Amino acid sequence: MSSGELVALVCCDLGSIVRGRSVFSSELEEHLETGVGWAPANHALTPLGPVAEPNPFGATGDLRLLPDPATRVRVGGSTGESALELLLCDIVEIDGKPWSCCPRSFLRDALAAVESLLGGRVMASFEHEFQLLLDTPAALPFSLEAQRRSEPFATRVMNALVEAGVEPERFFPEYAPHQFEIPVAAAEGLASADRSVVLREVVREIARGLDMRASFVPLRDPGEAGNGVHIHLSLLDAGGRSLLYDDARPAGLSELGGSFAAGILRHARALSALTAPSPVSGARLRPHRWSAGAVCLAQQSREALLRIPPLVSLGGGDPASQLHLEYRGADASANPYLALGAILRAGLAGVSERLPAPSILERDPAELDDAGAERFGVGALPESLADALEALEQDDLVREWMGSLLYDAYTSVKRAELAAAEGVHLEESCRRYAAIY
Ligand code: GLU
Ligand code: MG
């Protein structure tokens, strides 16, 4: 009989809940080859607990969670407490073929399409906000006081993230009560989404160790700022040069970058069903919440779904390596692999169709009249999950990227969440989702 420490073999499911099974660390080696058992119906589990009914899986079928050795993370465990040790897994058939609902495979395929169509690779970073669920009065937004009051959480979490290989860059208090943000360094392709999954689990783990709960809920309270996940992405050619940058063009966005952005905006409403997919997500994405109030491209405005963050020339900063797109419309109820994969597919569709670059809006989109909105291509994001699912249903291309089984499984989970939220006040839904995420 083995004994000793446990290592968790996990995947991030369609509702962005991390689930899996643990084995003794001493037996990990054999599981690297064969994984551990898994069932299709696990991907019909809702974030609320019960399985979604109806769902395309039923009680039959067998799969494997196959760990990716490159994702091994170990945090803590030095003071007699159990370490958090995990490996992220692909979900495969029992013969090793990728399962058609595996989110990591979905992103891997999208990255391969970027590579083959553009000869490029993707660098991305998921910028997370979260809140400590405390009843104590909060210190002022962005204040040093807020950060110091959170100690030893701030220091512990930053060091744990370093240990986990997530490369945290900064820690700071945000606008809402007990809200914090931890930007991390960009990583290539799949690793960027792996980082997003690991960051959330490490933040929750460190909070748990201090008898607190950290929640990535999209909106904790309708009267407060929400918790966004802004996805920053750039495309590099084989020589490491940015495919998005051209200093001769508006905002430095290349022709290819413009088409890429236009593709994302064109599919934005359907993408929302994958990037902001909880019943409380829509309430975060309203004008004047500094989240993403409108479907448009802006150079600096935080009201736009897509933003080109500033190119800092101070200290001799190189604009080409800085220029990237920031998709502000995601939150932590989104599976990061599905979210990034779908954004990339949408961008690629824009490039394939050679869509013209969107106008870059420098004003508050909410101030535009109808003619102005048309001129700048400004549209509205779905107001609710029901609207987002409707947009997804009507967007043949996005459904095609997903494939029918993933589409059916995904929408069964989302429809079950919608049904459970029906007639529930937004405040109560926010409370429920704060306890989940
Ligand atoms: N909290 C805002 C959101 O929900 C983001 C604020 C910011 O960091 O720009 O996305
Ligand atoms: Mg922020």
Short mmCIF file of C-alpha atoms and ligand atoms in Angstrom, two decimals:
data_model
loop_
_atom_site.label_atom_id
_atom_site.label_comp_id
_atom_site.label_asym_id
_atom_site.label_seq_id
_atom_site.Cartn_x
_atom_site.Cartn_y
_atom_site.Cartn_z
CA MET A 1 0.00 0.00 0.00
CA SER A 2 1.18 3.48 -0.84
CA SER A 3 0.90 6.35 1.56
CA GLY A 4 2.08 9.93 1.82
CA GLU A 5 1.26 13.06 -0.09
CA LEU A 6 -1.48 13.42 -2.66
CA VAL A 7 -1.27 14.99 -6.08
CA ALA A 8 -4.45 16.07 -7.84
CA LEU A 9 -5.02 15.32 -11.53
CA VAL A 10 -7.54 17.93 -12.61
CA CYS A 11 -9.28 19.62 -15.49
CA CYS A 12 -11.19 22.87 -15.75
CA ASP A 13 -14.75 22.04 -16.72
CA LEU A 14 -17.29 23.84 -18.89
CA GLY A 15 -18.44 25.99 -15.98
CA SER A 16 -14.79 26.70 -15.12
CA ILE A 17 -14.85 24.55 -11.99
CA VAL A 18 -11.66 22.59 -11.42
CA ARG A 19 -12.47 18.94 -10.85
CA GLY A 20 -10.50 15.73 -10.78
CA ARG A 21 -9.03 12.94 -8.73
CA SER A 22 -5.99 12.64 -6.50
CA VAL A 23 -3.40 9.88 -6.39
CA PHE A 24 -0.44 9.27 -4.10
CA SER A 25 2.56 11.28 -5.34
CA SER A 26 4.60 8.09 -5.15
CA GLU A 27 2.32 6.59 -7.82
CA LEU A 28 2.21 9.60 -10.12
CA GLU A 29 4.69 8.14 -12.59
CA GLU A 30 2.34 5.37 -13.73
CA HIS A 31 -0.58 7.80 -14.04
CA LEU A 32 1.41 10.01 -16.41
CA GLU A 33 0.99 7.26 -19.01
CA THR A 34 -2.59 6.20 -18.46
CA GLY A 35 -4.20 9.01 -16.50
CA VAL A 36 -7.18 8.36 -14.24
CA GLY A 37 -10.78 7.50 -15.07
CA TRP A 38 -13.32 10.19 -15.91
CA ALA A 39 -16.90 10.20 -17.17
CA PRO A 40 -18.46 12.30 -19.94
CA ALA A 41 -21.34 13.25 -17.63
CA ASN A 42 -18.84 15.10 -15.42
CA HIS A 43 -18.98 17.73 -18.14
CA ALA A 44 -22.68 18.13 -17.62
CA LEU A 45 -22.17 19.07 -13.97
CA THR A 46 -23.28 22.62 -13.33
CA PRO A 47 -21.38 25.04 -11.11
CA LEU A 48 -24.43 24.85 -8.83
CA GLY A 49 -23.80 21.20 -8.03
CA PRO A 50 -26.34 18.99 -9.79
CA VAL A 51 -25.90 17.61 -13.25
CA ALA A 52 -27.71 19.47 -16.05
CA GLU A 53 -30.79 17.69 -17.36
CA PRO A 54 -31.19 17.01 -20.21
CA ASN A 55 -27.55 16.58 -21.29
CA PRO A 56 -26.00 14.74 -24.22
CA PHE A 57 -24.10 12.19 -22.14
CA GLY A 58 -26.35 10.25 -19.79
CA ALA A 59 -24.79 7.55 -17.66
CA THR A 60 -22.61 5.89 -20.27
CA GLY A 61 -19.06 6.33 -21.51
CA ASP A 62 -15.53 6.38 -20.14
CA LEU A 63 -12.73 8.84 -20.54
CA ARG A 64 -9.30 9.48 -19.04
CA LEU A 65 -7.87 12.57 -17.42
CA LEU A 66 -4.36 12.56 -18.86
CA PRO A 67 -1.93 14.78 -16.94
CA ASP A 68 0.36 17.17 -18.79
CA PRO A 69 3.70 16.87 -16.93
CA ALA A 70 4.62 20.44 -17.94
CA THR A 71 1.82 21.77 -15.73
CA ARG A 72 2.94 20.27 -12.43
CA VAL A 73 2.51 22.77 -9.61
CA ARG A 74 3.36 22.46 -5.95
CA VAL A 75 2.68 25.13 -3.40
CA GLY A 76 3.22 25.13 0.37
CA GLY A 77 3.45 22.02 2.49
CA SER A 78 6.53 23.07 4.44
CA THR A 79 4.86 23.67 7.80
CA GLY A 80 3.23 20.29 8.23
CA GLU A 81 0.13 21.33 6.27
CA SER A 82 -0.69 19.46 3.08
CA ALA A 83 0.85 20.96 -0.03
CA LEU A 84 -1.36 21.94 -2.94
CA GLU A 85 0.05 19.78 -5.69
CA LEU A 86 -1.67 19.38 -9.03
CA LEU A 87 -1.26 18.62 -12.69
CA LEU A 88 -3.64 19.89 -15.35
CA CYS A 89 -5.03 17.22 -17.62
CA ASP A 90 -6.30 16.77 -21.13
CA ILE A 91 -9.52 14.82 -21.37
CA VAL A 92 -8.99 11.93 -23.74
CA GLU A 93 -10.81 8.84 -24.97
CA ILE A 94 -9.62 5.55 -23.50
CA ASP A 95 -7.40 5.04 -26.58
CA GLY A 96 -5.74 8.41 -25.99
CA LYS A 97 -7.53 10.41 -28.74
CA PRO A 98 -8.56 13.92 -27.69
CA TRP A 99 -12.17 14.04 -26.49
CA SER A 100 -14.25 16.45 -28.53
CA CYS A 101 -15.38 18.35 -25.40
CA CYS A 102 -11.89 18.81 -23.93
CA PRO A 103 -11.35 22.56 -23.37
CA ARG A 104 -7.56 22.28 -23.56
CA SER A 105 -7.89 20.56 -26.95
CA PHE A 106 -10.26 23.30 -28.10
CA LEU A 107 -7.58 25.92 -27.37
CA ARG A 108 -4.79 23.73 -28.75
CA ASP A 109 -6.66 23.45 -32.06
CA ALA A 110 -7.24 27.20 -32.20
CA LEU A 111 -3.53 27.82 -31.56
CA ALA A 112 -2.65 25.38 -34.35
CA ALA A 113 -4.95 27.33 -36.67
CA VAL A 114 -3.16 30.59 -35.76
CA GLU A 115 0.13 28.89 -36.47
CA SER A 116 -0.92 27.47 -39.81
CA LEU A 117 -2.84 30.50 -41.11
CA LEU A 118 -0.65 33.30 -39.80
CA GLY A 119 2.61 31.51 -39.12
CA GLY A 120 2.29 33.04 -35.69
CA ARG A 121 2.21 32.15 -32.07
CA VAL A 122 0.08 33.61 -29.34
CA MET A 123 1.29 35.25 -26.16
CA ALA A 124 -1.45 35.89 -23.64
CA SER A 125 -2.06 36.90 -20.08
CA PHE A 126 -5.25 36.66 -18.02
CA GLU A 127 -5.59 39.62 -15.65
CA HIS A 128 -7.74 38.57 -12.70
CA GLU A 129 -9.65 40.56 -10.14
CA PHE A 130 -11.14 38.92 -7.05
CA GLN A 131 -12.54 39.78 -3.65
CA LEU A 132 -11.94 38.49 -0.18
CA LEU A 133 -15.38 37.76 1.23
CA LEU A 134 -15.05 39.68 4.48
CA ASP A 135 -17.69 41.45 6.54
CA THR A 136 -15.26 43.95 8.00
CA PRO A 137 -15.32 47.54 6.67
CA ALA A 138 -13.06 47.91 3.64
CA ALA A 139 -10.22 50.41 3.36
CA LEU A 140 -10.26 52.94 0.51
CA PRO A 141 -9.92 51.79 -3.13
CA PHE A 142 -6.32 51.36 -4.33
CA SER A 143 -5.03 52.42 -0.90
CA LEU A 144 -1.91 51.15 0.75
CA GLU A 145 -4.09 50.74 3.83
CA ALA A 146 -6.22 48.19 1.93
CA GLN A 147 -3.15 46.22 0.96
CA ARG A 148 -1.62 46.32 4.45
CA ARG A 149 -4.88 45.23 6.07
CA SER A 150 -4.91 42.18 3.81
CA GLU A 151 -1.52 40.99 5.10
CA PRO A 152 -0.21 38.36 5.42
CA PHE A 153 -2.45 37.41 2.49
CA ALA A 154 -0.77 39.73 -0.05
CA THR A 155 2.77 38.55 0.61
CA ARG A 156 1.80 34.89 0.93
CA VAL A 157 -0.21 34.80 -2.25
CA MET A 158 2.44 36.54 -4.34
CA ASN A 159 5.12 34.13 -3.14
CA ALA A 160 2.88 31.12 -3.64
CA LEU A 161 2.22 32.26 -7.21
CA VAL A 162 5.97 32.53 -7.82
CA GLU A 163 6.34 29.00 -6.45
CA ALA A 164 3.58 27.86 -8.81
CA GLY A 165 5.41 29.35 -11.81
CA VAL A 166 2.64 31.84 -12.54
CA GLU A 167 5.02 34.84 -12.68
CA PRO A 168 2.90 37.40 -10.82
CA GLU A 169 3.90 40.96 -11.65
CA ARG A 170 2.03 43.12 -9.16
CA PHE A 171 -0.47 42.97 -6.33
CA PHE A 172 -2.85 45.83 -5.72
CA PRO A 173 -6.16 46.72 -4.13
CA GLU A 174 -8.89 47.49 -6.65
CA TYR A 175 -12.02 49.62 -6.53
CA ALA A 176 -14.61 47.38 -4.85
CA PRO A 177 -14.50 46.39 -1.15
CA HIS A 178 -11.72 43.89 -0.41
CA GLN A 179 -11.05 43.60 -4.15
CA PHE A 180 -7.56 42.88 -5.45
CA GLU A 181 -5.87 42.35 -8.77
CA ILE A 182 -2.81 40.30 -9.68
CA PRO A 183 -1.52 40.78 -13.24
CA VAL A 184 0.84 38.02 -14.37
CA ALA A 185 3.43 37.80 -17.14
CA ALA A 186 2.25 36.69 -20.56
CA ALA A 187 2.88 33.07 -21.45
CA GLU A 188 2.70 31.26 -24.75
CA GLY A 189 -0.55 29.70 -25.94
CA LEU A 190 -1.86 26.90 -23.78
CA ALA A 191 0.37 27.85 -20.85
CA SER A 192 -1.37 31.22 -20.54
CA ALA A 193 -4.72 29.57 -19.87
CA ASP A 194 -3.07 26.98 -17.60
CA ARG A 195 -1.74 29.93 -15.61
CA SER A 196 -5.22 31.36 -15.26
CA VAL A 197 -6.52 28.08 -13.80
CA VAL A 198 -3.56 27.74 -11.44
CA LEU A 199 -3.74 31.37 -10.29
CA ARG A 200 -7.36 31.01 -9.18
CA GLU A 201 -6.67 27.81 -7.26
CA VAL A 202 -3.57 29.21 -5.57
CA VAL A 203 -5.36 32.43 -4.56
CA ARG A 204 -8.22 30.40 -3.08
CA GLU A 205 -5.76 28.08 -1.32
CA ILE A 206 -3.85 30.90 0.35
CA ALA A 207 -7.08 32.59 1.44
CA ARG A 208 -8.38 29.26 2.80
CA GLY A 209 -5.20 28.85 4.83
CA LEU A 210 -6.01 32.19 6.49
CA ASP A 211 -9.64 31.20 7.12
CA MET A 212 -10.92 33.52 4.42
CA ARG A 213 -12.57 32.91 1.11
CA ALA A 214 -11.34 34.52 -2.10
CA SER A 215 -14.05 34.80 -4.73
CA PHE A 216 -13.65 35.48 -8.43
CA VAL A 217 -17.41 36.00 -8.81
CA PRO A 218 -18.10 38.32 -11.79
CA LEU A 219 -20.24 40.54 -9.58
CA ARG A 220 -20.46 40.29 -5.82
CA ASP A 221 -22.92 43.11 -5.36
CA PRO A 222 -24.82 44.91 -8.15
CA GLY A 223 -23.96 48.23 -6.49
CA GLU A 224 -20.22 47.62 -6.68
CA ALA A 225 -17.56 47.12 -9.34
CA GLY A 226 -17.29 43.60 -10.68
CA ASN A 227 -14.41 41.16 -10.93
CA GLY A 228 -13.17 40.99 -14.49
CA VAL A 229 -10.75 38.71 -16.26
CA HIS A 230 -9.17 40.83 -18.96
CA ILE A 231 -7.45 38.75 -21.60
CA HIS A 232 -4.36 40.41 -23.06
CA LEU A 233 -3.05 38.92 -26.26
CA SER A 234 -0.44 39.45 -28.89
CA LEU A 235 0.62 37.53 -31.98
CA LEU A 236 4.27 37.02 -32.82
CA ASP A 237 5.83 35.80 -36.04
CA ALA A 238 8.49 33.09 -36.09
CA GLY A 239 11.20 35.70 -35.50
CA GLY A 240 9.40 37.03 -32.42
CA ARG A 241 8.15 40.23 -34.13
CA SER A 242 4.65 41.43 -33.42
CA LEU A 243 2.13 40.71 -36.16
CA LEU A 244 -0.18 43.29 -34.60
CA TYR A 245 2.16 46.27 -34.79
CA ASP A 246 2.66 48.77 -37.61
CA ASP A 247 3.80 52.24 -36.60
CA ALA A 248 2.43 53.73 -39.81
CA ARG A 249 -1.16 52.88 -38.94
CA PRO A 250 -3.67 54.33 -36.45
CA ALA A 251 -2.80 53.42 -32.87
CA GLY A 252 0.05 51.29 -34.24
CA LEU A 253 -2.35 48.45 -35.04
CA SER A 254 -1.27 46.60 -38.19
CA GLU A 255 -3.64 45.77 -41.03
CA LEU A 256 -3.68 42.16 -39.85
CA GLY A 257 -4.27 43.33 -36.29
CA GLY A 258 -7.19 45.47 -37.47
CA SER A 259 -8.82 42.53 -39.24
CA PHE A 260 -8.19 40.36 -36.20
CA ALA A 261 -9.88 42.92 -33.94
CA ALA A 262 -12.76 43.29 -36.41
CA GLY A 263 -13.35 39.52 -36.32
CA ILE A 264 -13.58 39.59 -32.53
CA LEU A 265 -16.05 42.48 -32.62
CA ARG A 266 -18.13 40.80 -35.32
CA HIS A 267 -18.62 37.69 -33.18
CA ALA A 268 -18.65 39.54 -29.85
CA ARG A 269 -22.23 38.77 -28.85
CA ALA A 270 -21.81 35.03 -29.36
CA LEU A 271 -18.37 35.10 -27.75
CA SER A 272 -20.00 36.51 -24.64
CA ALA A 273 -21.73 33.16 -24.11
CA LEU A 274 -18.24 31.70 -23.68
CA THR A 275 -16.39 34.55 -22.01
CA ALA A 276 -18.99 35.95 -19.57
CA PRO A 277 -21.30 33.00 -19.12
CA SER A 278 -22.89 33.15 -15.67
CA PRO A 279 -26.35 34.49 -14.88
CA VAL A 280 -24.70 37.44 -13.10
CA SER A 281 -22.09 38.20 -15.78
CA GLY A 282 -24.30 40.47 -17.89
CA ALA A 283 -24.86 42.87 -15.00
CA ARG A 284 -21.10 43.49 -14.80
CA LEU A 285 -20.89 44.35 -18.48
CA ARG A 286 -22.89 47.56 -18.40
CA PRO A 287 -21.78 51.05 -19.41
CA HIS A 288 -19.85 53.05 -16.84
CA ARG A 289 -18.74 50.12 -14.76
CA TRP A 290 -15.22 50.27 -16.25
CA SER A 291 -15.63 46.70 -17.39
CA ALA A 292 -16.76 46.67 -21.03
CA GLY A 293 -19.83 48.73 -21.78
CA ALA A 294 -19.96 48.36 -25.56
CA VAL A 295 -18.74 46.28 -28.47
CA CYS A 296 -16.05 48.53 -29.95
CA LEU A 297 -12.31 49.09 -30.20
CA ALA A 298 -10.67 51.89 -28.21
CA GLN A 299 -7.13 52.96 -27.73
CA GLN A 300 -7.37 53.69 -24.06
CA SER A 301 -11.00 53.79 -22.95
CA ARG A 302 -11.92 51.17 -20.38
CA GLU A 303 -15.51 51.22 -21.64
CA ALA A 304 -14.64 49.26 -24.78
CA LEU A 305 -14.77 45.50 -25.21
CA LEU A 306 -11.42 45.64 -27.00
CA ARG A 307 -8.74 48.04 -25.89
CA ILE A 308 -5.26 48.83 -27.12
CA PRO A 309 -3.41 49.50 -23.86
CA PRO A 310 -0.94 52.41 -23.88
CA LEU A 311 2.51 52.06 -25.41
CA VAL A 312 4.78 53.42 -22.70
CA SER A 313 7.78 55.24 -24.16
CA LEU A 314 9.22 56.11 -20.74
CA GLY A 315 12.51 54.34 -20.15
CA GLY A 316 12.95 53.60 -23.86
CA GLY A 317 10.04 51.12 -24.03
CA ASP A 318 9.71 49.40 -27.41
CA PRO A 319 6.22 49.95 -28.86
CA ALA A 320 6.37 46.88 -31.10
CA SER A 321 6.81 44.52 -28.21
CA GLN A 322 4.19 46.29 -26.12
CA LEU A 323 1.33 46.55 -28.57
CA HIS A 324 -1.40 44.05 -27.84
CA LEU A 325 -5.16 43.74 -27.59
CA GLU A 326 -7.03 43.56 -24.31
CA TYR A 327 -10.38 41.74 -24.35
CA ARG A 328 -12.21 43.13 -21.32
CA GLY A 329 -15.41 41.15 -21.59
CA ALA A 330 -14.40 37.96 -19.78
CA ASP A 331 -14.88 36.84 -16.20
CA ALA A 332 -13.93 33.85 -14.09
CA SER A 333 -17.11 31.91 -14.77
CA ALA A 334 -15.61 31.40 -18.24
CA ASN A 335 -13.41 28.43 -18.94
CA PRO A 336 -10.14 30.17 -19.96
CA TYR A 337 -9.34 27.62 -22.68
CA LEU A 338 -12.73 28.03 -24.33
CA ALA A 339 -12.62 31.81 -23.93
CA LEU A 340 -9.17 32.31 -25.45
CA GLY A 341 -9.75 29.65 -28.12
CA ALA A 342 -12.97 31.29 -29.28
CA ILE A 343 -11.44 34.80 -29.26
CA LEU A 344 -8.57 33.53 -31.42
CA ARG A 345 -10.93 31.78 -33.83
CA ALA A 346 -12.96 34.98 -34.16
CA GLY A 347 -9.82 37.01 -34.80
CA LEU A 348 -8.66 34.50 -37.40
CA ALA A 349 -12.05 34.65 -39.14
CA GLY A 350 -11.60 38.42 -39.37
CA VAL A 351 -8.16 37.99 -40.93
CA SER A 352 -9.41 35.32 -43.39
CA GLU A 353 -12.19 37.64 -44.49
CA ARG A 354 -9.80 40.60 -44.59
CA LEU A 355 -12.24 42.65 -42.56
CA PRO A 356 -11.35 46.34 -42.46
CA ALA A 357 -9.92 47.60 -39.18
CA PRO A 358 -12.61 48.92 -36.81
CA SER A 359 -12.61 52.66 -36.15
CA ILE A 360 -10.82 53.45 -32.95
CA LEU A 361 -13.22 55.16 -30.61
CA GLU A 362 -11.81 57.85 -28.36
CA ARG A 363 -15.07 58.82 -26.68
CA ASP A 364 -17.40 57.26 -24.20
CA PRO A 365 -19.45 54.87 -26.37
CA ALA A 366 -22.54 55.57 -24.24
CA GLU A 367 -22.50 59.22 -25.39
CA LEU A 368 -22.83 58.42 -29.08
CA ASP A 369 -26.09 58.93 -30.91
CA ASP A 370 -27.28 56.28 -33.37
CA ALA A 371 -25.34 57.76 -36.30
CA GLY A 372 -22.16 57.94 -34.22
CA ALA A 373 -22.64 54.40 -32.98
CA GLU A 374 -22.98 53.21 -36.56
CA ARG A 375 -19.92 55.15 -37.70
CA PHE A 376 -17.74 53.64 -34.99
CA GLY A 377 -19.33 50.21 -35.31
CA VAL A 378 -20.45 50.35 -31.69
CA GLY A 379 -22.87 47.67 -30.58
CA ALA A 380 -24.25 46.40 -27.31
CA LEU A 381 -23.14 43.32 -25.43
CA PRO A 382 -25.86 40.83 -24.46
CA GLU A 383 -27.67 42.00 -21.33
CA SER A 384 -28.21 38.52 -19.97
CA LEU A 385 -26.99 34.96 -20.27
CA ALA A 386 -30.23 34.15 -22.11
CA ASP A 387 -29.39 36.80 -24.74
CA ALA A 388 -25.82 35.58 -25.00
CA LEU A 389 -26.98 31.98 -25.56
CA GLU A 390 -29.41 33.22 -28.18
CA ALA A 391 -26.54 35.04 -29.94
CA LEU A 392 -24.45 31.87 -29.78
CA GLU A 393 -27.27 29.84 -31.25
CA GLN A 394 -27.51 32.27 -34.15
CA ASP A 395 -23.78 32.42 -34.86
CA ASP A 396 -23.18 29.41 -37.10
CA LEU A 397 -19.46 29.97 -37.22
CA VAL A 398 -18.90 30.00 -33.47
CA ARG A 399 -21.07 26.89 -33.15
CA GLU A 400 -19.03 25.23 -35.87
CA TRP A 401 -15.78 25.94 -33.98
CA MET A 402 -17.26 24.27 -30.93
CA GLY A 403 -18.58 21.18 -32.69
CA SER A 404 -21.98 19.76 -31.91
CA LEU A 405 -21.16 17.72 -28.80
CA LEU A 406 -19.34 20.57 -27.06
CA TYR A 407 -22.10 22.98 -28.06
CA ASP A 408 -24.82 20.68 -26.73
CA ALA A 409 -22.97 19.94 -23.49
CA TYR A 410 -22.09 23.58 -22.92
CA THR A 411 -25.56 24.91 -23.55
CA SER A 412 -27.14 22.21 -21.38
CA VAL A 413 -25.01 23.40 -18.44
CA LYS A 414 -25.78 27.06 -19.15
CA ARG A 415 -29.50 26.47 -19.61
CA ALA A 416 -29.63 24.63 -16.28
CA GLU A 417 -27.97 27.62 -14.60
CA LEU A 418 -30.45 29.95 -16.27
CA ALA A 419 -33.39 27.85 -15.11
CA ALA A 420 -32.05 27.83 -11.54
CA ALA A 421 -31.65 31.62 -11.61
CA GLU A 422 -35.13 32.30 -12.91
CA GLY A 423 -37.13 34.48 -10.55
CA VAL A 424 -34.12 34.92 -8.24
CA HIS A 425 -33.16 38.51 -7.46
CA LEU A 426 -29.84 39.64 -8.91
CA GLU A 427 -28.51 40.34 -5.38
CA GLU A 428 -29.28 36.76 -4.35
CA SER A 429 -27.77 35.34 -7.56
CA CYS A 430 -24.60 37.35 -6.88
CA ARG A 431 -24.44 35.89 -3.36
CA ARG A 432 -24.89 32.36 -4.70
CA TYR A 433 -22.23 32.80 -7.37
CA ALA A 434 -19.84 34.43 -4.91
CA ALA A 435 -19.95 31.19 -2.92
CA ILE A 436 -19.16 29.17 -6.07
CA TYR A 437 -16.39 31.10 -7.77
N1 GLU B 1 -13.42 45.85 -12.39
C1 GLU B 1 -13.48 46.11 -13.80
C2 GLU B 1 -14.11 44.93 -14.51
O1 GLU B 1 -15.05 44.42 -14.06
C3 GLU B 1 -12.12 46.42 -14.38
C4 GLU B 1 -11.46 47.65 -13.86
C5 GLU B 1 -10.09 47.82 -14.48
O2 GLU B 1 -9.14 47.21 -13.95
O3 GLU B 1 -9.96 48.42 -15.54
O4 GLU B 1 -13.71 44.49 -15.55
MG MG B 2 -8.48 46.01 -12.66
#
